Amino acid sequence: MKECTILVTGGAGYIGSHTVIELLNNNCQVIIVDDLSNSNKKVLDRIEKITGVHPIFYPISICDKDALSLIFTTHKINAVIHFAAFKAVGESVQKPLDYYKNNVSGCLLLLQIMQEYSVKTIVFSSSATVYGQPKEVPVKENSKISPQSPYGFTKMMIEQILTDIYHADKSWNIAILRYFNPVGAHRSGLIGENPNGIPNNLMPYIAQVATGKLDYLQIFGNDYITKDGTGVRDYIHVVDLAIGHIKALKYFDFKSKVGQMITLNLGTGIGCSVLDVVKTFEKASGKSIPYKILPRRSGDVAEYYADATLAKQVLGFQTRFNLDDMCCDTWRWQINNPEGY
Ligand code: UD1
């Protein structure tokens, strides 16, 4: 990985910033492209504090073709990790055009420019959301794809575009990584998830209940057919997830003229219920998490977790952090940064 220059779109965001740290730890040169629509510039100083390196940063949108092209002219880029995207499921239902434009058109522009400059290695940030309502758990990569929201469809469409590109030109290296539920924060407590407004997702919501910023957790349903009636998910520590991207890049042989395409789940393979997360967070923080049971949230599935064997076979990827670590690290980030960055 030495002397590799990696362009990270969305590199100031939650998963992007953790991945940038792992790239820098692996002696890569990193160029971040991020329009800061859902991230904060201060993350760059935090990355420098952790790694000693201030990554090169361009505050532009991936939809700005000229600005993006200029970056490829200025730097000799070896590979791209593409995170930049809108990611709120509910919002995507309200604003489908914004999602298709930013996520799908933005990615198309990026891929066109990559082709123009013969940069043919990409790691794409997909999501387990492409599986929709899974027929069986654990969910395997060859399970039926059936997204339930415009957001999920943007991920599915990009997966299809990448598949077609690879079929047309086998010199591309393409990794599609389907994340389960990323949570946690860097152990330093300096970077973490920084949701705008009231969080949609479970872990940041619980963290804000623990600090007293929110009064209580609303648990959406306790009548699912799961071990305790609450929803079951596969929570994966964001640092493990970040390392998955490094392993995907290392898997590609940059010197070979023959490319490869892989589609992999990144999860722990372990399902945890909402109540498991509540109890573990209480232990990690020493705070009690009051909650109320509400009706099910529309669009939620009862249970899904990854079949994580393929990523282990192909990349040697294995998660290191458990739910205790995820809660402890979230809590450290939350108390050190109660108002975010
Ligand atoms: C959601 C997104 C998914 C995205 C993922 C990122 C949907 C339908 N899917 O997944 O595309 O990749 O976030 O992590 O939104 N819960 C509560 N109370 C809360 C929040 C959540 O009880 O305030 C429950 C949910 O019902 C669910 C579990 O906690 O059982 C996890 O929810 P959440 O963190 O929102 O993630 P997902 O819905 O799995």
Short mmCIF file of C-alpha atoms and ligand atoms in Angstrom, two decimals:
data_model
loop_
_atom_site.label_atom_id
_atom_site.label_comp_id
_atom_site.label_asym_id
_atom_site.label_seq_id
_atom_site.Cartn_x
_atom_site.Cartn_y
_atom_site.Cartn_z
CA MET A 1 0.00 0.00 0.00
CA LYS A 2 3.09 2.21 0.30
CA GLU A 3 3.18 5.02 -2.24
CA CYS A 4 -0.47 4.41 -3.17
CA THR A 5 -2.61 7.50 -3.56
CA ILE A 6 -6.23 6.87 -2.67
CA LEU A 7 -9.06 9.27 -3.42
CA VAL A 8 -11.73 9.02 -0.72
CA THR A 9 -15.05 10.61 -1.64
CA GLY A 10 -17.06 11.42 1.47
CA GLY A 11 -13.83 11.11 3.45
CA ALA A 12 -14.94 13.64 6.08
CA GLY A 13 -18.01 11.59 6.95
CA TYR A 14 -18.51 8.98 9.64
CA ILE A 15 -17.23 5.83 7.90
CA GLY A 16 -15.03 7.82 5.50
CA SER A 17 -13.02 9.52 8.26
CA HIS A 18 -12.36 6.24 10.07
CA THR A 19 -11.23 4.70 6.78
CA VAL A 20 -8.91 7.64 6.08
CA ILE A 21 -7.17 6.95 9.41
CA GLU A 22 -6.62 3.30 8.50
CA LEU A 23 -5.29 4.30 5.06
CA LEU A 24 -2.84 6.73 6.67
CA ASN A 25 -1.83 4.00 9.15
CA ASN A 26 -0.99 1.93 6.06
CA ASN A 27 1.22 4.70 4.63
CA CYS A 28 -1.12 5.65 1.80
CA GLN A 29 -1.42 9.19 0.56
CA VAL A 30 -5.04 10.25 0.97
CA ILE A 31 -7.04 12.81 -0.97
CA ILE A 32 -10.46 13.62 0.46
CA VAL A 33 -13.32 14.95 -1.64
CA ASP A 34 -16.29 16.00 0.49
CA ASP A 35 -18.89 18.73 0.05
CA LEU A 36 -19.43 18.85 3.85
CA SER A 37 -23.20 18.48 3.36
CA ASN A 38 -23.30 15.94 6.20
CA SER A 39 -19.85 16.32 7.75
CA ASN A 40 -17.61 18.84 9.43
CA LYS A 41 -14.26 20.25 8.34
CA LYS A 42 -12.95 19.92 11.91
CA VAL A 43 -12.65 16.19 11.34
CA LEU A 44 -9.49 16.93 9.32
CA ASP A 45 -7.74 18.41 12.37
CA ARG A 46 -8.84 15.40 14.42
CA ILE A 47 -7.42 13.04 11.77
CA GLU A 48 -4.15 14.96 11.99
CA LYS A 49 -4.17 14.68 15.79
CA ILE A 50 -4.55 10.91 15.54
CA THR A 51 -2.19 10.18 12.63
CA GLY A 52 0.14 13.20 12.42
CA VAL A 53 -0.98 13.76 8.81
CA HIS A 54 -3.35 16.41 7.48
CA PRO A 55 -4.92 14.80 4.43
CA ILE A 56 -5.27 16.74 1.18
CA PHE A 57 -8.84 18.04 1.10
CA TYR A 58 -11.09 19.33 -1.70
CA PRO A 59 -14.44 20.76 -0.48
CA ILE A 60 -16.34 19.85 -3.64
CA SER A 61 -19.33 17.76 -4.63
CA ILE A 62 -18.88 14.61 -6.71
CA CYS A 63 -21.51 16.15 -9.00
CA ASP A 64 -19.02 18.92 -9.96
CA LYS A 65 -17.43 17.24 -12.96
CA ASP A 66 -14.87 19.94 -13.78
CA ALA A 67 -13.59 20.22 -10.22
CA LEU A 68 -13.41 16.44 -9.93
CA SER A 69 -11.54 16.12 -13.24
CA LEU A 70 -9.02 18.69 -12.08
CA ILE A 71 -8.16 16.49 -9.07
CA PHE A 72 -7.42 13.57 -11.39
CA THR A 73 -5.24 15.86 -13.52
CA THR A 74 -3.36 17.18 -10.49
CA HIS A 75 -2.72 13.88 -8.67
CA LYS A 76 -1.70 10.42 -9.81
CA ILE A 77 -4.52 8.48 -8.20
CA ASN A 78 -4.25 4.69 -7.87
CA ALA A 79 -7.69 3.85 -6.48
CA VAL A 80 -10.93 5.37 -5.25
CA ILE A 81 -12.99 4.54 -2.19
CA HIS A 82 -16.43 5.95 -2.85
CA PHE A 83 -18.50 6.89 0.22
CA ALA A 84 -20.03 10.21 -0.81
CA ALA A 85 -23.80 9.76 -0.80
CA PHE A 86 -27.00 10.79 0.93
CA LYS A 87 -27.96 8.08 3.39
CA ALA A 88 -31.23 8.75 5.23
CA VAL A 89 -33.83 6.15 4.30
CA GLY A 90 -36.87 8.24 5.32
CA GLU A 91 -35.58 11.37 3.58
CA SER A 92 -35.00 9.37 0.40
CA VAL A 93 -38.71 8.54 0.32
CA GLN A 94 -39.52 12.29 0.54
CA LYS A 95 -36.84 13.47 -1.88
CA PRO A 96 -36.18 10.67 -4.37
CA LEU A 97 -34.83 12.98 -7.07
CA ASP A 98 -32.17 14.38 -4.75
CA TYR A 99 -31.09 10.84 -3.92
CA TYR A 100 -30.96 9.61 -7.51
CA LYS A 101 -29.12 12.74 -8.64
CA ASN A 102 -26.54 12.85 -5.88
CA ASN A 103 -25.99 9.13 -5.39
CA VAL A 104 -26.46 7.69 -8.88
CA SER A 105 -25.57 10.61 -11.20
CA GLY A 106 -22.70 11.63 -8.90
CA CYS A 107 -21.28 8.12 -9.01
CA LEU A 108 -21.68 7.96 -12.81
CA LEU A 109 -19.65 11.15 -13.19
CA LEU A 110 -16.97 9.76 -10.91
CA LEU A 111 -16.81 6.50 -12.87
CA GLN A 112 -16.61 8.35 -16.21
CA ILE A 113 -13.70 10.42 -14.94
CA MET A 114 -11.99 7.33 -13.51
CA GLN A 115 -12.29 5.66 -16.91
CA GLU A 116 -10.98 8.75 -18.68
CA TYR A 117 -7.89 8.79 -16.44
CA SER A 118 -7.50 4.98 -16.44
CA VAL A 119 -8.04 4.73 -12.71
CA LYS A 120 -9.79 1.39 -12.61
CA THR A 121 -9.86 0.38 -8.96
CA ILE A 122 -12.86 1.25 -6.83
CA VAL A 123 -14.20 0.17 -3.45
CA PHE A 124 -17.88 1.02 -3.26
CA SER A 125 -19.80 1.67 -0.09
CA SER A 126 -22.97 -0.37 -0.44
CA SER A 127 -25.37 -1.44 2.26
CA ALA A 128 -27.26 -4.44 3.58
CA THR A 129 -30.30 -2.28 2.82
CA VAL A 130 -30.13 -3.77 -0.72
CA TYR A 131 -31.48 -7.06 0.69
CA GLY A 132 -34.70 -5.42 1.90
CA GLN A 133 -36.84 -7.91 3.81
CA PRO A 134 -34.51 -10.94 3.89
CA LYS A 135 -36.07 -14.36 3.27
CA GLU A 136 -33.64 -16.04 5.65
CA VAL A 137 -30.89 -15.15 8.11
CA PRO A 138 -27.94 -15.04 8.13
CA VAL A 139 -28.03 -13.10 4.87
CA LYS A 140 -25.69 -14.37 2.17
CA GLU A 141 -24.31 -12.30 -0.70
CA ASN A 142 -26.32 -14.34 -3.21
CA SER A 143 -29.60 -13.70 -1.35
CA LYS A 144 -32.30 -11.94 -3.32
CA ILE A 145 -31.79 -8.19 -3.75
CA SER A 146 -34.96 -6.25 -3.03
CA PRO A 147 -34.48 -2.70 -1.72
CA GLN A 148 -37.42 -1.01 -0.02
CA SER A 149 -36.55 2.68 -0.42
CA PRO A 150 -35.09 5.08 -3.00
CA TYR A 151 -31.91 5.09 -0.91
CA GLY A 152 -31.70 1.31 -1.19
CA PHE A 153 -32.39 1.51 -4.93
CA THR A 154 -29.52 3.97 -5.42
CA LYS A 155 -27.17 1.40 -3.87
CA MET A 156 -28.63 -1.39 -5.99
CA MET A 157 -28.36 0.67 -9.20
CA ILE A 158 -24.73 1.52 -8.57
CA GLU A 159 -23.97 -2.14 -7.87
CA GLN A 160 -25.52 -2.93 -11.28
CA ILE A 161 -23.56 -0.18 -13.03
CA LEU A 162 -20.32 -1.50 -11.53
CA THR A 163 -21.19 -5.06 -12.55
CA ASP A 164 -21.78 -3.93 -16.15
CA ILE A 165 -18.54 -1.94 -16.22
CA TYR A 166 -16.65 -5.03 -15.08
CA HIS A 167 -18.32 -7.23 -17.69
CA ALA A 168 -17.35 -4.75 -20.41
CA ASP A 169 -13.76 -4.33 -19.23
CA LYS A 170 -12.17 -6.99 -17.02
CA SER A 171 -9.19 -4.81 -16.20
CA TRP A 172 -11.30 -3.02 -13.55
CA ASN A 173 -10.89 -3.94 -9.87
CA ILE A 174 -14.23 -3.52 -8.14
CA ALA A 175 -15.18 -4.24 -4.54
CA ILE A 176 -18.79 -3.83 -3.48
CA LEU A 177 -18.99 -3.85 0.30
CA ARG A 178 -22.42 -4.29 1.86
CA TYR A 179 -22.31 -2.87 5.36
CA PHE A 180 -24.59 -4.06 8.11
CA ASN A 181 -25.11 -1.54 10.98
CA PRO A 182 -21.97 0.55 11.54
CA VAL A 183 -21.65 1.93 15.09
CA GLY A 184 -18.92 2.91 17.55
CA ALA A 185 -16.15 5.46 17.23
CA HIS A 186 -12.39 5.72 17.10
CA ARG A 187 -10.81 4.67 20.41
CA SER A 188 -9.22 8.13 20.82
CA GLY A 189 -12.70 9.64 21.29
CA LEU A 190 -11.72 12.26 18.71
CA ILE A 191 -13.87 11.15 15.79
CA GLY A 192 -17.28 9.50 15.70
CA GLU A 193 -20.79 9.71 14.34
CA ASN A 194 -22.16 13.24 14.27
CA PRO A 195 -25.81 13.15 13.21
CA ASN A 196 -27.60 16.35 12.22
CA GLY A 197 -30.53 16.98 14.57
CA ILE A 198 -32.30 14.10 16.28
CA PRO A 199 -30.63 10.81 15.35
CA ASN A 200 -32.56 8.26 13.26
CA ASN A 201 -30.39 5.32 14.20
CA LEU A 202 -30.38 3.38 17.44
CA MET A 203 -26.83 3.79 18.80
CA PRO A 204 -26.51 7.60 18.48
CA TYR A 205 -30.02 7.95 19.89
CA ILE A 206 -29.14 5.85 22.96
CA ALA A 207 -25.92 7.85 23.41
CA GLN A 208 -27.91 11.09 23.56
CA VAL A 209 -30.35 9.57 26.06
CA ALA A 210 -27.37 8.58 28.22
CA THR A 211 -26.10 12.17 28.32
CA GLY A 212 -29.58 13.49 29.11
CA LYS A 213 -29.87 15.37 25.81
CA LEU A 214 -32.89 13.18 24.94
CA ASP A 215 -35.36 12.07 27.61
CA TYR A 216 -35.89 8.44 26.71
CA LEU A 217 -35.43 5.89 23.95
CA GLN A 218 -38.42 4.95 21.86
CA ILE A 219 -38.24 1.23 21.13
CA PHE A 220 -40.07 0.57 17.89
CA GLY A 221 -41.89 -2.68 18.61
CA ASN A 222 -41.44 -5.50 21.10
CA ASP A 223 -43.71 -7.98 19.34
CA TYR A 224 -41.34 -9.22 16.65
CA ILE A 225 -40.60 -12.92 16.50
CA THR A 226 -37.12 -12.48 17.93
CA LYS A 227 -35.51 -13.58 21.19
CA ASP A 228 -36.98 -10.68 23.22
CA GLY A 229 -39.47 -9.22 20.74
CA THR A 230 -37.31 -6.25 19.71
CA GLY A 231 -35.57 -5.85 16.34
CA VAL A 232 -32.33 -7.73 15.77
CA ARG A 233 -29.41 -6.28 13.77
CA ASP A 234 -25.76 -6.98 13.04
CA TYR A 235 -23.86 -4.06 14.60
CA ILE A 236 -20.29 -3.70 13.35
CA HIS A 237 -17.64 -1.43 14.86
CA VAL A 238 -16.78 1.37 12.42
CA VAL A 239 -13.04 0.70 12.84
CA ASP A 240 -13.54 -2.96 11.85
CA LEU A 241 -15.55 -1.72 8.89
CA ALA A 242 -12.78 0.72 7.91
CA ILE A 243 -10.23 -2.10 8.04
CA GLY A 244 -12.46 -4.08 5.65
CA HIS A 245 -11.82 -1.38 3.03
CA ILE A 246 -8.04 -1.65 3.46
CA LYS A 247 -8.28 -5.42 3.07
CA ALA A 248 -10.33 -5.00 -0.10
CA LEU A 249 -7.68 -2.68 -1.58
CA LYS A 250 -4.88 -5.04 -0.58
CA TYR A 251 -6.74 -7.89 -2.27
CA PHE A 252 -6.29 -6.20 -5.65
CA ASP A 253 -3.03 -6.69 -7.43
CA PHE A 254 -2.34 -3.25 -8.85
CA LYS A 255 0.42 -4.56 -11.14
CA SER A 256 -1.76 -7.12 -12.91
CA LYS A 257 -3.60 -6.22 -16.11
CA VAL A 258 -6.43 -8.54 -15.09
CA GLY A 259 -8.93 -7.08 -12.67
CA GLN A 260 -11.30 -8.68 -10.19
CA MET A 261 -14.76 -8.00 -8.88
CA ILE A 262 -15.95 -8.97 -5.41
CA THR A 263 -19.22 -8.38 -3.56
CA LEU A 264 -19.00 -8.96 0.17
CA ASN A 265 -21.03 -8.52 3.33
CA LEU A 266 -19.23 -6.66 6.09
CA GLY A 267 -20.81 -7.63 9.39
CA THR A 268 -19.97 -9.64 12.49
CA GLY A 269 -22.44 -12.44 11.76
CA ILE A 270 -23.98 -11.85 15.21
CA GLY A 271 -27.50 -10.55 15.73
CA CYS A 272 -28.16 -8.24 18.71
CA SER A 273 -31.59 -7.04 19.80
CA VAL A 274 -32.47 -3.45 20.72
CA LEU A 275 -32.62 -4.53 24.37
CA ASP A 276 -29.15 -6.15 24.10
CA VAL A 277 -27.81 -2.79 22.91
CA VAL A 278 -29.62 -0.90 25.69
CA LYS A 279 -28.24 -3.20 28.42
CA THR A 280 -24.72 -3.17 27.02
CA PHE A 281 -24.75 0.61 26.72
CA GLU A 282 -25.95 0.95 30.31
CA LYS A 283 -23.00 -1.17 31.44
CA ALA A 284 -20.53 0.79 29.31
CA SER A 285 -21.74 4.21 30.41
CA GLY A 286 -22.88 3.54 33.96
CA LYS A 287 -26.07 5.45 33.04
CA SER A 288 -29.58 4.12 32.93
CA ILE A 289 -31.36 4.32 29.58
CA PRO A 290 -35.07 4.90 30.14
CA TYR A 291 -37.24 3.63 27.29
CA LYS A 292 -40.84 3.37 26.13
CA ILE A 293 -42.23 0.73 23.84
CA LEU A 294 -43.88 2.19 20.73
CA PRO A 295 -45.51 0.54 17.73
CA ARG A 296 -43.23 -0.86 15.03
CA ARG A 297 -41.50 1.66 12.76
CA SER A 298 -42.76 1.41 9.21
CA GLY A 299 -40.30 -0.30 6.88
CA ASP A 300 -38.37 -2.05 9.68
CA VAL A 301 -37.60 -5.74 9.42
CA ALA A 302 -37.65 -8.06 12.43
CA GLU A 303 -34.20 -9.51 12.14
CA TYR A 304 -31.18 -9.52 9.92
CA TYR A 305 -27.53 -10.29 10.33
CA ALA A 306 -24.74 -11.15 7.95
CA ASP A 307 -23.36 -14.41 6.81
CA ALA A 308 -19.81 -13.13 7.24
CA THR A 309 -17.98 -16.19 5.89
CA LEU A 310 -17.25 -14.93 2.36
CA ALA A 311 -15.39 -11.80 3.50
CA LYS A 312 -13.35 -14.03 5.80
CA GLN A 313 -12.55 -16.49 2.99
CA VAL A 314 -11.77 -13.90 0.34
CA LEU A 315 -10.13 -11.11 2.36
CA GLY A 316 -9.26 -12.79 5.66
CA PHE A 317 -11.57 -10.19 7.18
CA GLN A 318 -12.63 -10.84 10.75
CA THR A 319 -14.10 -8.32 13.15
CA ARG A 320 -12.15 -7.63 16.36
CA PHE A 321 -14.60 -5.55 18.35
CA ASN A 322 -17.70 -6.77 20.19
CA LEU A 323 -20.83 -4.95 21.35
CA ASP A 324 -19.12 -3.89 24.62
CA ASP A 325 -16.37 -2.19 22.61
CA MET A 326 -18.91 -0.55 20.31
CA CYS A 327 -20.83 0.89 23.27
CA CYS A 328 -17.70 1.96 25.22
CA ASP A 329 -16.25 3.74 22.19
CA THR A 330 -19.56 5.43 21.32
CA TRP A 331 -19.84 6.62 24.92
CA ARG A 332 -16.28 8.02 25.00
CA TRP A 333 -16.92 9.94 21.78
CA GLN A 334 -20.30 11.19 23.06
CA ILE A 335 -19.07 12.50 26.42
CA ASN A 336 -15.98 14.10 24.90
CA ASN A 337 -18.06 15.76 22.16
CA PRO A 338 -21.59 16.28 23.49
CA GLU A 339 -22.34 18.78 20.71
CA GLY A 340 -20.47 16.89 17.99
CA TYR A 341 -17.48 18.50 16.29
C1 UD1 B 1 -30.98 1.81 9.07
C2 UD1 B 1 -31.29 1.96 7.61
C3 UD1 B 1 -30.18 1.33 6.80
C4 UD1 B 1 -28.83 1.89 7.19
C5 UD1 B 1 -28.62 1.71 8.68
C6 UD1 B 1 -27.34 2.35 9.12
C7 UD1 B 1 -33.76 1.90 7.59
C8 UD1 B 1 -34.98 1.16 7.12
N1 UD1 B 1 -32.57 1.33 7.31
O1 UD1 B 1 -31.05 0.46 9.39
O2 UD1 B 1 -30.42 1.53 5.44
O3 UD1 B 1 -27.82 1.25 6.47
O4 UD1 B 1 -29.71 2.32 9.37
O5 UD1 B 1 -27.00 1.98 10.41
O6 UD1 B 1 -33.85 2.95 8.18
N2 UD1 B 1 -34.67 1.47 16.85
C9 UD1 B 1 -35.44 1.82 17.94
N3 UD1 B 1 -35.47 3.12 18.32
C10 UD1 B 1 -34.79 4.11 17.67
C11 UD1 B 1 -34.01 3.74 16.54
C12 UD1 B 1 -33.99 2.43 16.16
O7 UD1 B 1 -36.08 0.96 18.55
O8 UD1 B 1 -34.88 5.27 18.05
C13 UD1 B 1 -34.59 0.06 16.45
C14 UD1 B 1 -35.08 -0.24 15.05
O9 UD1 B 1 -36.47 -0.53 15.06
C15 UD1 B 1 -34.22 -1.44 14.65
C16 UD1 B 1 -32.90 -1.18 15.39
O10 UD1 B 1 -33.22 -0.28 16.45
O11 UD1 B 1 -34.77 -2.63 15.14
C17 UD1 B 1 -31.83 -0.56 14.51
O12 UD1 B 1 -32.35 0.60 13.88
P1 UD1 B 1 -31.42 1.64 13.11
O13 UD1 B 1 -30.22 1.96 13.91
O14 UD1 B 1 -32.28 2.77 12.67
O15 UD1 B 1 -30.89 0.80 11.86
P2 UD1 B 1 -31.70 -0.02 10.73
O16 UD1 B 1 -33.13 0.30 10.76
O17 UD1 B 1 -31.31 -1.45 10.85
#
